[in-house]
Amino acid sequence: MLPGCGLHPLYAGGGSGPVAAALAGVEVAPIEGRGGWLIANALRQRFAADGQTPRYRLDVKLDDQIAGLGVRGDDSVVRERRILRARYQLVDAGSGTVVLDATAGSDAGIDVVGSEYATIAAENTAQERLADIVADQIVARVAVYARRAAAQP
């Protein structure tokens, strides 16, 4: 009944399917900064490289910002917004051709409290959550690309 509606499972074939094989062939290039380290580790976990020669290289550039939103009467910030955006390119390792060029991103609100330590801890926790969200978005988009590439003759 599912093929009748035009939908096809993304991970058809499970761990031995074409999408899983393509994801296992992605090498994540180093990404600058703490946020880059978090995203690179999350991506490596999700791609689960199997030791084969990489078919693709993933290049990621991050834009990580914190902006103050609410202001008290004494001009101190009450709330912050952490924004993490990633521009990424999937590059064919054999030819050096960019086969996918896209962006991913998310944001989180942070309460600024009286304790500077608590505020910094909240900023770091937000960065960790955002890194996981952005990594999930990137993997999903690469998986869709791999599915379409596998479907082409």
PDB file of C-alpha atoms in Angstrom, residues 12-134:
ATOM      1  CA  ALA A  12      15.228   0.670   2.592  1.00  0.00           C
ATOM      2  CA  GLY A  13      17.519  -2.306   2.972  1.00  0.00           C
ATOM      3  CA  GLY A  14      18.561  -1.353   6.504  1.00  0.00           C
ATOM      4  CA  GLY A  15      22.289  -1.334   7.253  1.00  0.00           C
ATOM      5  CA  SER A  16      23.141  -2.891   3.903  1.00  0.00           C
ATOM      6  CA  GLY A  17      20.972  -0.575   1.810  1.00  0.00           C
ATOM      7  CA  PRO A  18      22.291   2.103  -0.551  1.00  0.00           C
ATOM      8  CA  VAL A  19      21.592   5.014   1.816  1.00  0.00           C
ATOM      9  CA  ALA A  20      23.350   3.389   4.769  1.00  0.00           C
ATOM     10  CA  ALA A  21      26.313   2.519   2.524  1.00  0.00           C
ATOM     11  CA  ALA A  22      26.517   6.099   1.242  1.00  0.00           C
ATOM     12  CA  LEU A  23      26.349   7.527   4.785  1.00  0.00           C
ATOM     13  CA  ALA A  24      29.108   5.162   5.932  1.00  0.00           C
ATOM     14  CA  GLY A  25      31.270   6.550   3.111  1.00  0.00           C
ATOM     15  CA  VAL A  26      31.172  10.161   4.359  1.00  0.00           C
ATOM     16  CA  GLU A  27      34.282  11.642   5.950  1.00  0.00           C
ATOM     17  CA  VAL A  28      33.708  14.709   8.142  1.00  0.00           C
ATOM     18  CA  ALA A  29      36.373  17.390   7.681  1.00  0.00           C
ATOM     19  CA  PRO A  30      37.543  19.151  10.862  1.00  0.00           C
ATOM     20  CA  ILE A  31      35.291  22.026  11.964  1.00  0.00           C
ATOM     21  CA  GLU A  32      36.605  25.012  13.939  1.00  0.00           C
ATOM     22  CA  GLY A  33      35.667  25.803  17.521  1.00  0.00           C
ATOM     23  CA  ARG A  34      33.893  24.022  20.337  1.00  0.00           C
ATOM     24  CA  GLY A  35      30.622  23.983  18.411  1.00  0.00           C
ATOM     25  CA  GLY A  36      32.466  22.531  15.428  1.00  0.00           C
ATOM     26  CA  TRP A  37      33.949  19.811  17.600  1.00  0.00           C
ATOM     27  CA  LEU A  38      30.486  18.966  18.953  1.00  0.00           C
ATOM     28  CA  ILE A  39      28.909  18.825  15.490  1.00  0.00           C
ATOM     29  CA  ALA A  40      31.806  16.858  13.970  1.00  0.00           C
ATOM     30  CA  ASN A  41      31.544  14.219  16.716  1.00  0.00           C
ATOM     31  CA  ALA A  42      27.768  14.005  16.338  1.00  0.00           C
ATOM     32  CA  LEU A  43      28.107  13.628  12.567  1.00  0.00           C
ATOM     33  CA  ARG A  44      30.781  10.940  12.859  1.00  0.00           C
ATOM     34  CA  GLN A  45      28.523   8.983  15.220  1.00  0.00           C
ATOM     35  CA  ARG A  46      25.574   9.228  12.856  1.00  0.00           C
ATOM     36  CA  PHE A  47      27.521   8.418   9.683  1.00  0.00           C
ATOM     37  CA  ALA A  48      29.173   5.390  11.348  1.00  0.00           C
ATOM     38  CA  ALA A  49      32.065   5.149   8.890  1.00  0.00           C
ATOM     39  CA  ASP A  50      33.044   1.542   8.352  1.00  0.00           C
ATOM     40  CA  GLY A  51      36.734   2.059   7.607  1.00  0.00           C
ATOM     41  CA  GLN A  52      36.355   2.035   3.843  1.00  0.00           C
ATOM     42  CA  THR A  53      37.907   4.678   1.627  1.00  0.00           C
ATOM     43  CA  PRO A  54      35.569   7.681   1.921  1.00  0.00           C
ATOM     44  CA  ARG A  55      33.390   8.353  -1.092  1.00  0.00           C
ATOM     45  CA  TYR A  56      32.414  11.828   0.109  1.00  0.00           C
ATOM     46  CA  ARG A  57      33.880  14.588   2.267  1.00  0.00           C
ATOM     47  CA  LEU A  58      31.611  16.848   4.293  1.00  0.00           C
ATOM     48  CA  ASP A  59      32.861  20.422   4.741  1.00  0.00           C
ATOM     49  CA  VAL A  60      31.020  22.484   7.360  1.00  0.00           C
ATOM     50  CA  LYS A  61      31.306  26.185   8.252  1.00  0.00           C
ATOM     51  CA  LEU A  62      29.569  27.325  11.429  1.00  0.00           C
ATOM     52  CA  ASP A  63      28.031  30.603  12.504  1.00  0.00           C
ATOM     53  CA  ASP A  64      27.423  30.520  16.271  1.00  0.00           C
ATOM     54  CA  GLN A  65      25.975  33.667  17.844  1.00  0.00           C
ATOM     55  CA  ILE A  66      24.485  34.735  21.150  1.00  0.00           C
ATOM     56  CA  ALA A  67      22.237  37.791  21.129  1.00  0.00           C
ATOM     57  CA  GLY A  68      20.642  39.546  24.115  1.00  0.00           C
ATOM     58  CA  LEU A  69      16.854  39.829  23.916  1.00  0.00           C
ATOM     59  CA  GLY A  70      15.291  41.213  27.086  1.00  0.00           C
ATOM     60  CA  VAL A  71      16.766  44.113  29.052  1.00  0.00           C
ATOM     61  CA  ARG A  72      16.169  45.078  32.679  1.00  0.00           C
ATOM     62  CA  GLY A  73      15.866  48.643  33.908  1.00  0.00           C
ATOM     63  CA  ASP A  74      19.592  48.674  34.724  1.00  0.00           C
ATOM     64  CA  ASP A  75      20.437  47.741  31.090  1.00  0.00           C
ATOM     65  CA  SER A  76      21.414  44.163  31.961  1.00  0.00           C
ATOM     66  CA  VAL A  77      20.274  41.338  29.686  1.00  0.00           C
ATOM     67  CA  VAL A  78      17.474  39.080  30.961  1.00  0.00           C
ATOM     68  CA  ARG A  79      17.257  36.587  28.094  1.00  0.00           C
ATOM     69  CA  GLU A  80      19.597  35.456  25.338  1.00  0.00           C
ATOM     70  CA  ARG A  81      19.105  33.661  22.076  1.00  0.00           C
ATOM     71  CA  ARG A  82      21.799  31.264  20.862  1.00  0.00           C
ATOM     72  CA  ILE A  83      21.731  30.752  17.107  1.00  0.00           C
ATOM     73  CA  LEU A  84      23.721  27.988  15.426  1.00  0.00           C
ATOM     74  CA  ARG A  85      23.806  27.883  11.630  1.00  0.00           C
ATOM     75  CA  ALA A  86      25.862  25.550   9.476  1.00  0.00           C
ATOM     76  CA  ARG A  87      26.616  25.822   5.781  1.00  0.00           C
ATOM     77  CA  TYR A  88      27.764  22.462   4.534  1.00  0.00           C
ATOM     78  CA  GLN A  89      28.965  20.981   1.277  1.00  0.00           C
ATOM     79  CA  LEU A  90      29.100  17.317   0.375  1.00  0.00           C
ATOM     80  CA  VAL A  91      32.055  16.835  -1.938  1.00  0.00           C
ATOM     81  CA  ASP A  92      32.630  13.788  -4.134  1.00  0.00           C
ATOM     82  CA  ALA A  93      36.067  12.573  -2.997  1.00  0.00           C
ATOM     83  CA  GLY A  94      36.956  11.176  -6.421  1.00  0.00           C
ATOM     84  CA  SER A  95      36.203  14.183  -8.589  1.00  0.00           C
ATOM     85  CA  GLY A  96      36.193  17.025  -6.042  1.00  0.00           C
ATOM     86  CA  THR A  97      32.744  18.081  -7.269  1.00  0.00           C
ATOM     87  CA  VAL A  98      30.307  19.608  -4.792  1.00  0.00           C
ATOM     88  CA  VAL A  99      27.210  17.399  -5.012  1.00  0.00           C
ATOM     89  CA  LEU A 100      25.230  19.019  -2.203  1.00  0.00           C
ATOM     90  CA  ASP A 101      25.403  22.591  -0.892  1.00  0.00           C
ATOM     91  CA  ALA A 102      22.912  23.450   1.843  1.00  0.00           C
ATOM     92  CA  THR A 103      22.383  25.019   5.241  1.00  0.00           C
ATOM     93  CA  ALA A 104      21.025  23.811   8.566  1.00  0.00           C
ATOM     94  CA  GLY A 105      20.341  25.648  11.759  1.00  0.00           C
ATOM     95  CA  SER A 106      18.428  26.065  14.948  1.00  0.00           C
ATOM     96  CA  ASP A 107      18.205  28.406  17.921  1.00  0.00           C
ATOM     97  CA  ALA A 108      17.540  28.224  21.647  1.00  0.00           C
ATOM     98  CA  GLY A 109      16.468  30.671  24.318  1.00  0.00           C
ATOM     99  CA  ILE A 110      18.545  31.075  27.460  1.00  0.00           C
ATOM    100  CA  ASP A 111      17.509  32.738  30.722  1.00  0.00           C
ATOM    101  CA  VAL A 112      20.218  35.000  32.136  1.00  0.00           C
ATOM    102  CA  VAL A 113      20.266  34.615  35.900  1.00  0.00           C
ATOM    103  CA  GLY A 114      22.210  36.270  38.695  1.00  0.00           C
ATOM    104  CA  SER A 115      24.908  33.598  38.677  1.00  0.00           C
ATOM    105  CA  GLU A 116      27.408  34.023  35.849  1.00  0.00           C
ATOM    106  CA  TYR A 117      28.355  30.342  36.211  1.00  0.00           C
ATOM    107  CA  ALA A 118      24.736  29.242  35.720  1.00  0.00           C
ATOM    108  CA  THR A 119      24.386  31.452  32.647  1.00  0.00           C
ATOM    109  CA  ILE A 120      27.561  30.060  31.079  1.00  0.00           C
ATOM    110  CA  ALA A 121      26.421  26.513  31.866  1.00  0.00           C
ATOM    111  CA  ALA A 122      23.064  27.236  30.181  1.00  0.00           C
ATOM    112  CA  GLU A 123      24.853  28.664  27.117  1.00  0.00           C
ATOM    113  CA  ASN A 124      27.019  25.547  26.859  1.00  0.00           C
ATOM    114  CA  THR A 125      24.050  23.217  27.284  1.00  0.00           C
ATOM    115  CA  ALA A 126      22.185  25.108  24.562  1.00  0.00           C
ATOM    116  CA  GLN A 127      25.205  24.763  22.264  1.00  0.00           C
ATOM    117  CA  GLU A 128      25.305  20.988  22.856  1.00  0.00           C
ATOM    118  CA  ARG A 129      21.581  20.613  22.102  1.00  0.00           C
ATOM    119  CA  LEU A 130      21.845  22.788  19.005  1.00  0.00           C
ATOM    120  CA  ALA A 131      24.836  20.790  17.741  1.00  0.00           C
ATOM    121  CA  ASP A 132      22.756  17.592  17.933  1.00  0.00           C
ATOM    122  CA  ILE A 133      19.807  19.218  16.165  1.00  0.00           C
ATOM    123  CA  VAL A 134      21.973  20.634  13.376  1.00  0.00           C
TER     124      VAL A 134
END
